[in-house]
CSV table of C-alpha atoms in Angstrom, one decimal:
chain,number,residue,atom,x,y,z
A,4,MET,CA,-11.9,6.5,2.1
A,5,LEU,CA,-12.2,3.7,4.6
A,6,THR,CA,-14.6,2.0,2.2
A,7,TYR,CA,-11.7,1.5,-0.2
A,8,VAL,CA,-9.1,0.6,2.4
A,9,LEU,CA,-10.7,-2.7,3.4
A,10,PRO,CA,-10.9,-4.1,-0.1
A,11,ILE,CA,-7.3,-3.2,-0.9
A,12,LYS,CA,-6.1,-4.7,2.4
A,13,MET,CA,-8.0,-7.9,1.5
A,14,ALA,CA,-6.5,-7.9,-2.0
A,15,VAL,CA,-2.9,-7.5,-0.5
A,16,PHE,CA,-3.5,-10.5,1.8
A,17,VAL,CA,-5.0,-12.7,-0.9
A,18,PHE,CA,-2.2,-11.7,-3.3
A,19,ILE,CA,0.6,-12.5,-0.9
A,20,PHE,CA,-1.0,-15.9,-0.2
A,21,ALA,CA,-1.5,-16.6,-3.9
A,22,SER,CA,2.0,-15.5,-4.8
A,23,PHE,CA,3.4,-18.0,-2.4
A,24,PHE,CA,2.0,-20.8,-4.6
A,25,LEU,CA,2.5,-19.0,-7.9
A,26,VAL,CA,6.2,-18.1,-7.8
A,27,ILE,CA,7.6,-21.6,-8.7
A,28,PRO,CA,5.0,-22.2,-11.5
A,29,TRP,CA,5.7,-18.7,-12.8
A,30,LEU,CA,9.5,-19.4,-12.8
A,31,LEU,CA,8.9,-22.7,-14.6
A,32,TYR,CA,6.7,-21.0,-17.2
A,33,SER,CA,9.0,-18.0,-17.8
A,34,TYR,CA,12.2,-20.1,-18.1
A,35,ARG,CA,10.5,-22.7,-20.3
A,36,LYS,CA,9.0,-20.1,-22.6
A,37,TYR,CA,11.8,-17.4,-22.7
A,38,GLY,CA,14.9,-19.1,-21.3
A,39,PHE,CA,15.4,-16.3,-18.8
A,40,PHE,CA,13.6,-14.4,-16.0
A,41,SER,CA,12.5,-10.9,-17.0
A,42,VAL,CA,12.0,-8.7,-13.9
A,43,GLY,CA,9.9,-6.1,-15.8
A,44,TYR,CA,7.6,-8.7,-17.4
A,45,SER,CA,7.2,-10.4,-14.0
A,46,ILE,CA,6.3,-7.1,-12.3
A,47,ILE,CA,3.6,-6.4,-15.0
A,48,SER,CA,2.2,-10.0,-14.7
A,49,PHE,CA,2.0,-10.1,-10.9
A,50,SER,CA,0.8,-6.5,-10.7
A,51,PHE,CA,-2.0,-7.5,-13.1
A,52,ILE,CA,-3.1,-10.3,-10.7
A,53,PHE,CA,-3.0,-7.8,-7.8
A,54,TYR,CA,-4.9,-5.2,-9.8
A,55,MET,CA,-7.7,-7.7,-10.8
A,56,LEU,CA,-8.0,-8.8,-7.2
A,57,SER,CA,-8.2,-5.2,-6.0
A,58,ALA,CA,-10.8,-4.2,-8.6
A,59,LEU,CA,-13.0,-7.2,-7.7
A,60,PHE,CA,-12.8,-6.6,-4.0
A,61,LEU,CA,-13.5,-2.9,-4.5
A,62,VAL,CA,-16.7,-3.8,-6.3
A,63,LEU,CA,-17.9,-6.5,-3.9
A,64,LEU,CA,-16.6,-5.5,-0.5
A,65,PRO,CA,-17.7,-5.0,2.2
A,66,LEU,CA,-20.0,-7.9,2.2
A,67,PRO,CA,-23.3,-7.8,4.1
A,68,GLU,CA,-23.3,-9.5,7.5
A,69,THR,CA,-26.2,-11.7,6.6
A,70,ARG,CA,-27.3,-13.6,3.5
A,71,ASP,CA,-30.8,-12.4,4.1
A,72,THR,CA,-30.2,-9.0,2.5
A,73,CYS,CA,-33.9,-8.6,1.7
A,74,SER,CA,-34.7,-8.3,5.5
A,75,PHE,CA,-33.2,-4.8,5.8
A,76,GLN,CA,-34.5,-3.4,2.5
A,77,SER,CA,-38.0,-2.1,1.7
A,78,ALA,CA,-40.3,-4.1,-0.5
A,79,ASN,CA,-40.2,-1.5,-3.3
A,80,THR,CA,-36.4,-1.2,-3.5
A,81,VAL,CA,-35.2,-0.7,-7.1
A,82,TYR,CA,-32.0,-2.5,-7.8
A,83,TYR,CA,-31.1,-0.9,-11.1
A,84,SER,CA,-30.7,2.4,-12.9
A,85,LEU,CA,-31.0,2.2,-16.7
A,86,THR,CA,-30.9,5.9,-17.4
A,87,PRO,CA,-27.5,6.9,-18.9
A,88,PHE,CA,-25.6,10.0,-17.7
A,89,THR,CA,-27.5,10.3,-14.5
A,90,PHE,CA,-24.3,11.1,-12.7
A,91,VAL,CA,-24.0,14.3,-14.7
A,92,THR,CA,-27.4,15.6,-13.5
A,93,ASP,CA,-26.6,14.4,-9.9
A,94,VAL,CA,-23.3,16.3,-9.9
A,95,ALA,CA,-24.8,19.5,-11.4
A,96,LYS,CA,-27.9,19.3,-9.1
A,97,ASN,CA,-26.0,19.3,-5.9
A,98,SER,CA,-22.9,21.4,-6.7
A,99,ALA,CA,-24.5,24.9,-7.0
A,100,VAL,CA,-22.3,25.6,-10.0
A,101,VAL,CA,-22.9,28.7,-12.0
A,102,TRP,CA,-21.6,28.0,-15.5
A,103,SER,CA,-21.0,31.6,-16.2
A,104,GLN,CA,-18.8,31.9,-13.1
A,105,PRO,CA,-15.7,29.6,-13.4
A,106,ALA,CA,-14.8,30.2,-9.8
A,107,THR,CA,-17.8,28.1,-8.8
A,108,TYR,CA,-16.5,25.1,-10.7
A,109,ILE,CA,-14.6,24.0,-7.7
A,110,GLY,CA,-17.9,23.0,-6.1
A,111,ILE,CA,-18.1,20.0,-8.5
A,112,ILE,CA,-15.2,18.1,-6.8
A,113,LYS,CA,-16.8,18.5,-3.4
A,114,GLN,CA,-19.8,16.3,-4.5
A,115,SER,CA,-19.9,12.6,-3.6
A,116,ALA,CA,-21.6,12.0,-6.9
A,117,PHE,CA,-18.5,13.4,-8.7
A,118,TRP,CA,-16.1,11.2,-6.8
A,119,GLN,CA,-18.2,8.1,-7.3
A,120,ALA,CA,-18.2,8.8,-11.1
A,121,ALA,CA,-14.4,9.4,-11.0
A,122,PHE,CA,-13.9,6.2,-9.1
A,123,ASN,CA,-15.9,4.2,-11.8
A,124,PHE,CA,-13.8,5.9,-14.5
A,125,LEU,CA,-10.5,5.1,-12.8
A,126,LEU,CA,-11.5,1.6,-11.7
A,127,LEU,CA,-10.8,0.0,-15.1
A,128,LEU,CA,-8.2,2.5,-16.4
A,129,PRO,CA,-5.3,0.2,-15.4
A,130,PHE,CA,-7.1,-2.6,-17.2
A,131,GLY,CA,-6.8,-0.6,-20.5
A,132,VAL,CA,-3.0,-0.2,-19.8
A,133,TYR,CA,-2.6,-4.0,-19.4
A,134,ILE,CA,-4.6,-4.7,-22.6
A,135,ARG,CA,-2.3,-2.3,-24.5
A,136,TYR,CA,0.7,-4.2,-23.1
A,137,PHE,CA,-0.6,-7.6,-24.0
A,138,PHE,CA,-1.8,-6.6,-27.5
A,139,ARG,CA,0.5,-3.6,-28.2
A,140,ASP,CA,-1.0,-2.5,-31.5
A,141,LYS,CA,-3.1,0.7,-31.1
A,142,ARG,CA,-5.6,-0.8,-33.6
A,143,TYR,CA,-6.9,-3.0,-30.8
A,144,TRP,CA,-8.7,-0.1,-29.1
A,145,LYS,CA,-12.0,-1.7,-30.0
A,146,HIS,CA,-10.9,-4.9,-28.3
A,147,ALA,CA,-10.0,-2.8,-25.2
A,148,LEU,CA,-13.4,-1.1,-25.2
A,149,ALA,CA,-15.2,-4.4,-25.6
A,150,ALA,CA,-13.1,-6.1,-22.9
A,151,GLY,CA,-13.7,-3.2,-20.5
A,152,PHE,CA,-17.4,-3.3,-21.1
A,153,MET,CA,-17.6,-7.1,-20.6
A,154,LEU,CA,-15.6,-6.9,-17.4
A,155,SER,CA,-17.8,-4.0,-16.1
A,156,LEU,CA,-20.9,-6.0,-17.1
A,157,PHE,CA,-19.5,-9.0,-15.1
A,158,TYR,CA,-19.2,-6.8,-12.0
A,159,GLU,CA,-22.7,-5.3,-12.4
A,160,VAL,CA,-24.3,-8.7,-13.0
A,161,THR,CA,-22.4,-10.1,-10.0
A,162,GLN,CA,-23.8,-7.3,-7.8
A,163,VAL,CA,-27.4,-7.4,-9.1
A,164,THR,CA,-27.6,-11.1,-8.6
A,165,GLY,CA,-26.4,-10.9,-5.0
A,166,ILE,CA,-23.2,-12.7,-6.1
A,167,TYR,CA,-25.1,-15.2,-8.1
A,168,GLY,CA,-27.6,-16.1,-5.4
A,169,ILE,CA,-25.4,-16.2,-2.3
A,170,TYR,CA,-27.5,-13.2,-1.0
A,171,ASN,CA,-31.2,-13.4,-1.5
A,172,CYS,CA,-31.4,-9.7,-2.6
A,173,PRO,CA,-28.8,-7.4,-4.3
A,174,TYR,CA,-26.9,-5.2,-1.9
A,175,ARG,CA,-25.6,-2.9,-4.6
A,176,LEU,CA,-27.2,-1.1,-7.6
A,177,PHE,CA,-26.9,-2.2,-11.2
A,178,ASP,CA,-26.1,1.2,-12.9
A,179,VAL,CA,-25.8,1.7,-16.6
A,180,ASP,CA,-23.5,4.7,-15.8
A,181,ASP,CA,-21.0,2.3,-14.3
A,182,LEU,CA,-20.9,0.4,-17.5
A,183,LEU,CA,-20.3,3.6,-19.4
A,184,LEU,CA,-17.7,5.0,-17.1
A,185,ASN,CA,-15.8,1.7,-16.7
A,186,SER,CA,-15.7,1.3,-20.5
A,187,LEU,CA,-14.5,4.8,-21.1
A,188,GLY,CA,-11.8,4.3,-18.3
A,189,THR,CA,-10.5,1.2,-20.1
A,190,LEU,CA,-10.3,3.1,-23.3
A,191,ALA,CA,-8.5,6.0,-21.6
A,192,GLY,CA,-6.0,3.5,-20.1
A,193,PHE,CA,-5.4,2.0,-23.5
A,194,ALA,CA,-4.7,5.5,-24.9
A,195,VAL,CA,-2.2,6.6,-22.2
A,196,ALA,CA,-0.5,3.1,-21.8
A,197,PRO,CA,2.6,4.0,-23.9
A,198,ILE,CA,3.6,6.6,-21.3
A,199,VAL,CA,3.5,4.0,-18.5
A,200,LEU,CA,4.8,1.0,-20.5
A,201,ALA,CA,7.9,3.0,-21.5
A,202,LEU,CA,9.3,2.0,-18.1
A,203,PHE,CA,9.0,-1.7,-18.8
A,204,PRO,CA,10.5,-4.0,-21.5
A,205,SER,CA,8.4,-4.6,-24.5
A,206,LYS,CA,7.4,-8.0,-25.7
A,207,GLU,CA,9.6,-7.5,-28.7
A,208,THR,CA,12.6,-6.9,-26.5
A,209,ILE,CA,11.8,-10.0,-24.5
A,210,GLN,CA,11.5,-12.1,-27.7
A,211,SER,CA,14.8,-10.6,-29.0
A,212,LYS,CA,16.6,-11.6,-25.8
A,213,ARG,CA,14.9,-15.1,-26.0
A,214,HIS,CA,16.3,-15.5,-29.5
A,215,HIS,CA,19.7,-14.4,-28.4
A,216,ILE,CA,19.8,-16.9,-25.5
A,217,PHE,CA,18.7,-19.8,-27.7
A,218,GLU,CA,21.0,-18.8,-30.5
A,219,LYS,CA,24.0,-18.6,-28.1
A,220,ASP,CA,23.0,-21.8,-26.4
A,221,ILE,CA,22.8,-20.2,-22.9
A,222,VAL,CA,21.3,-22.1,-20.0
A,223,THR,CA,21.3,-19.8,-17.0
A,224,PRO,CA,21.6,-21.3,-13.4
A,225,ILE,CA,17.9,-20.7,-12.4
A,226,PRO,CA,16.5,-23.1,-15.0
A,227,GLN,CA,19.1,-25.7,-13.9
A,228,LEU,CA,18.0,-25.3,-10.3
A,229,LEU,CA,14.3,-25.6,-11.4
A,230,ALA,CA,15.1,-28.7,-13.4
A,231,LEU,CA,16.9,-30.2,-10.3
A,232,TRP,CA,13.9,-29.3,-8.2
A,233,ILE,CA,11.5,-31.1,-10.6
A,234,ASP,CA,13.7,-34.2,-10.6
A,235,VAL,CA,13.9,-34.3,-6.8
A,236,LEU,CA,10.1,-33.7,-6.6
A,237,VAL,CA,9.6,-36.7,-9.0
A,238,VAL,CA,11.7,-38.8,-6.6
A,239,ARG,CA,9.7,-37.7,-3.6
A,240,ILE,CA,6.3,-38.2,-5.3
A,241,SER,CA,7.4,-41.6,-6.6
A,242,PHE,CA,8.5,-42.6,-3.1
A,243,SER,CA,5.2,-41.5,-1.6
A,244,LEU,CA,3.3,-43.6,-4.2
A,245,THR,CA,5.4,-46.8,-3.8
A,246,SER,CA,6.6,-46.8,-0.2
A,247,TRP,CA,3.6,-48.8,0.9
A,248,LEU,CA,4.9,-51.8,-1.1
A,249,PHE,CA,7.8,-52.2,1.4
A,250,PRO,CA,7.9,-52.8,5.2
A,251,ALA,CA,7.9,-49.6,7.3
A,252,TYR,CA,11.6,-49.7,8.2
A,253,THR,CA,14.2,-46.9,7.7
A,254,PHE,CA,16.4,-49.3,5.8
A,255,TYR,CA,13.8,-50.0,3.2
A,256,ASP,CA,13.0,-46.3,2.9
A,257,TYR,CA,16.7,-45.6,2.1
A,258,MET,CA,16.8,-48.5,-0.4
A,259,LEU,CA,13.7,-47.3,-2.2
A,260,TYR,CA,15.0,-43.7,-2.2
A,261,SER,CA,18.4,-44.9,-3.6
A,262,MET,CA,16.7,-46.9,-6.3
A,263,LEU,CA,14.5,-43.9,-7.3
A,264,TYR,CA,17.6,-41.6,-7.4
A,265,LEU,CA,19.4,-44.1,-9.6
A,266,ILE,CA,16.4,-44.2,-12.0
A,267,VAL,CA,15.8,-40.5,-12.2
A,268,PHE,CA,19.4,-39.2,-12.2
A,269,PHE,CA,21.2,-42.1,-14.1
A,270,VAL,CA,18.9,-44.5,-16.0
A,271,ILE,CA,16.6,-41.8,-17.5
A,272,PRO,CA,19.3,-39.4,-18.7
A,273,LEU,CA,21.4,-42.4,-20.0
A,274,CYS,CA,18.5,-43.6,-22.1
A,275,TRP,CA,17.2,-40.1,-23.1
A,276,ASN,CA,20.2,-38.4,-24.7
A,277,GLY,CA,21.3,-36.6,-21.5
A,278,LYS,CA,17.8,-35.4,-20.5
A,279,THR,CA,16.2,-35.9,-17.1
A,280,ILE,CA,12.5,-35.2,-16.5
A,281,GLY,CA,13.4,-31.8,-15.2
A,282,THR,CA,15.9,-30.8,-17.9
A,283,ASN,CA,13.5,-31.9,-20.6
A,284,PHE,CA,10.7,-29.7,-19.0
A,285,MET,CA,13.1,-26.8,-19.0
A,286,ARG,CA,14.1,-27.5,-22.6
A,287,TYR,CA,17.8,-28.4,-22.3
A,288,ARG,CA,19.9,-31.5,-21.9
A,289,LEU,CA,23.3,-32.5,-20.5
A,290,THR,CA,26.2,-33.3,-22.9
A,291,ASN,CA,30.0,-33.8,-23.0
A,292,ALA,CA,30.7,-33.0,-26.6
A,293,GLY,CA,33.8,-34.3,-28.2
A,294,SER,CA,34.7,-36.9,-25.5
A,295,GLU,CA,35.7,-40.4,-26.4
A,296,LYS,CA,34.7,-41.8,-23.0
A,297,PRO,CA,31.3,-43.6,-22.7
A,298,PHE,CA,28.5,-41.2,-21.7
A,299,TRP,CA,27.4,-43.4,-18.8
A,300,SER,CA,30.6,-42.5,-16.9
A,301,TYR,CA,29.8,-38.8,-16.9
A,302,ILE,CA,26.1,-39.4,-16.0
A,303,GLY,CA,27.3,-41.8,-13.3
A,304,ARG,CA,29.6,-39.2,-11.7
A,305,ARG,CA,26.7,-36.6,-11.7
A,306,PHE,CA,24.4,-39.2,-10.1
A,307,LEU,CA,26.9,-39.9,-7.4
A,308,ALA,CA,27.5,-36.2,-6.7
A,309,LEU,CA,23.8,-35.7,-6.1
A,310,TYR,CA,23.1,-39.0,-4.4
A,311,LEU,CA,26.0,-38.8,-1.9
A,312,THR,CA,25.0,-35.2,-1.0
A,313,TRP,CA,21.5,-36.3,-0.2
A,314,LEU,CA,22.6,-39.5,1.6
A,315,THR,CA,25.1,-37.6,3.8
A,316,ILE,CA,22.6,-34.9,4.8
A,317,SER,CA,19.9,-37.6,5.4
A,318,LEU,CA,22.2,-39.8,7.5
A,319,LEU,CA,23.3,-36.8,9.6
A,320,GLY,CA,19.7,-36.1,10.3
A,321,GLU,CA,19.0,-39.7,11.3
A,322,THR,CA,22.0,-39.7,13.7
A,323,ASN,CA,20.7,-36.5,15.4
A,324,GLN,CA,17.5,-38.3,16.2
A,325,LEU,CA,19.1,-40.9,18.4
A,326,ASP,CA,17.7,-40.8,22.0
A,327,ILE,CA,20.0,-41.8,24.8
A,328,PRO,CA,18.8,-41.4,28.5
A,329,MET,CA,20.7,-39.0,30.7
A,330,SER,CA,21.5,-41.9,33.1
A,331,SER,CA,23.5,-43.6,30.4
A,332,ALA,CA,27.3,-43.6,30.6
A,333,PHE,CA,27.4,-42.5,26.9
A,334,TYR,CA,25.1,-39.5,27.4
A,335,ILE,CA,27.8,-36.9,27.4
A,336,THR,CA,29.5,-38.5,24.5
A,337,HIS,CA,26.2,-38.5,22.7
A,338,VAL,CA,25.6,-34.8,23.3
A,339,LEU,CA,29.1,-33.9,22.0
A,340,VAL,CA,28.8,-36.1,18.9
A,341,THR,CA,25.3,-34.7,18.2
A,342,LEU,CA,26.7,-31.1,18.4
A,343,VAL,CA,29.5,-32.0,16.1
A,344,LEU,CA,27.1,-33.6,13.6
A,345,ILE,CA,24.8,-30.6,13.8
A,346,LEU,CA,27.7,-28.3,13.1
A,347,VAL,CA,28.8,-30.5,10.1
A,348,ASN,CA,25.2,-30.5,8.8
A,349,LEU,CA,25.0,-26.7,9.0
A,350,THR,CA,28.4,-26.4,7.4
A,351,ILE,CA,27.3,-28.6,4.4
A,352,TRP,CA,24.2,-26.5,4.0
A,353,ALA,CA,26.1,-23.2,4.2
A,354,VAL,CA,28.6,-24.4,1.6
A,355,LEU,CA,25.8,-25.5,-0.7
A,356,ILE,CA,24.0,-22.2,-0.3
A,357,ILE,CA,27.1,-20.2,-1.0
A,358,HIS,CA,28.0,-22.4,-4.0
A,359,VAL,CA,24.5,-21.9,-5.4
A,360,LEU,CA,24.7,-18.1,-4.9
A,361,LEU,CA,28.1,-17.9,-6.6
A,362,VAL,CA,26.9,-19.9,-9.6
A,363,ILE,CA,23.8,-17.6,-9.9
A,364,VAL,CA,25.9,-14.5,-9.6
A,365,LYS,CA,28.5,-15.7,-12.2
A,366,LYS,CA,25.7,-17.1,-14.4
A,367,ASP,CA,27.1,-19.1,-17.3
A,368,ARG,CA,30.8,-18.7,-16.2
A,369,ARG,CA,30.5,-21.3,-13.5
A,370,LEU,CA,28.8,-24.8,-13.3
A,371,PHE,CA,27.1,-26.4,-10.4
A,372,TYR,CA,29.3,-28.9,-8.6
A,373,PHE,CA,27.4,-31.9,-9.7
A,374,ASP,CA,27.9,-31.0,-13.4
A,375,SER,CA,31.4,-29.7,-12.9
A,376,VAL,CA,32.7,-33.0,-11.4
A,377,ALA,CA,31.0,-34.9,-14.1
A,378,ASP,CA,32.4,-32.7,-16.9
A,379,LEU,CA,28.9,-32.1,-18.2
A,380,VAL,CA,27.5,-28.9,-19.6
A,381,PRO,CA,23.9,-27.9,-20.2
A,382,THR,CA,22.9,-27.3,-23.8
A,383,ARG,CA,19.7,-26.3,-25.7
A,384,LYS,CA,21.0,-27.8,-29.0
A,385,LEU,CA,18.8,-30.6,-30.2
A,386,THR,CA,19.9,-34.1,-31.0
A,387,ASP,CA,19.1,-35.6,-34.4
A,388,SER,CA,16.2,-37.6,-33.0
A,389,ASP,CA,14.8,-34.5,-31.2
A,390,ARG,CA,15.1,-32.4,-34.4
A,391,GLU,CA,13.1,-35.1,-36.2
A,392,ASN,CA,10.4,-35.0,-33.5
A,393,VAL,CA,10.2,-31.2,-33.8
A,394,LEU,CA,9.9,-31.4,-37.6
A,395,SER,CA,7.2,-34.1,-37.4
A,396,GLU,CA,5.2,-32.0,-35.0
A,397,LYS,CA,5.3,-29.1,-37.5
């Protein structure tokens, strides 16, 4: 049992580390493709990543302590077994089973050869379940069988080559029985998949909800936050790429940041039919349908709401960094002012976090403050020029 615990622990560690970097890209992908976040679909997708890591580590770990694996193996070591169904004879040979006496059958499950065969059968059984989910149609059983065989072959080749030359000799056996049992396990998983997948939304259900969201022109809060995150990221990256052009003074940093905020949150949406880089990526735009006022006034108010929030928080942070010696007559005043500014900063962040949570909870019944003060609403409806571009792409 300990042989299996180490690989699974390693898979958990790598999965958590990888998930830290995959969450935001996954959210971007989900909302861009479907327009909403499906918990069930996300569980299946992330569990598939964890499963593939676990299966790989179970096959490869524990690794030898030295790359010179030939040094602790005899010269006549055989690294492969090409005789099929050897596991059957191994189990029968050591189990002392009398086939005419059913009471002796229990001896089979006491054999290590049986459990090794069972492990190889079960190893790729979940793989068959995932294939059934992604392809759905039961007619794809041949694809599942072929995929299971190819994945098993990849594992066996990886082992017999010493992880493609990392080790000078194989440290595990290439066994044709493993290919057979892994493939059959995949096929079995494909067959029983409907029982498991009944607990999760089908791809048809997800597509139906996606159609409803686009039909009703619903833009949920999370895509809006992701779009804002993308726009802010564009500002930060642009600043990093251009700051060397200006003297290294705080004043010039603020001027450059202000100019980039103006471009990203005012100039671009004004020239791009209400779309910023982020909203375009998330496939929606900002509009104030039916208004007679010039569109720039609404975009301008949204820009100011975002810019002043950033500027206030940034200036509060700068003020807190002032250093006054304890011998100064203004030291006590400085401490009191600093405490007040810290409290103000924390209050602003608390208000923003509460506001974001309220918008997320109420979904499409409440706008974020920067859209609300600007009388702008997010929409997935295409402009005439966008519609022409879509038609030209088709």
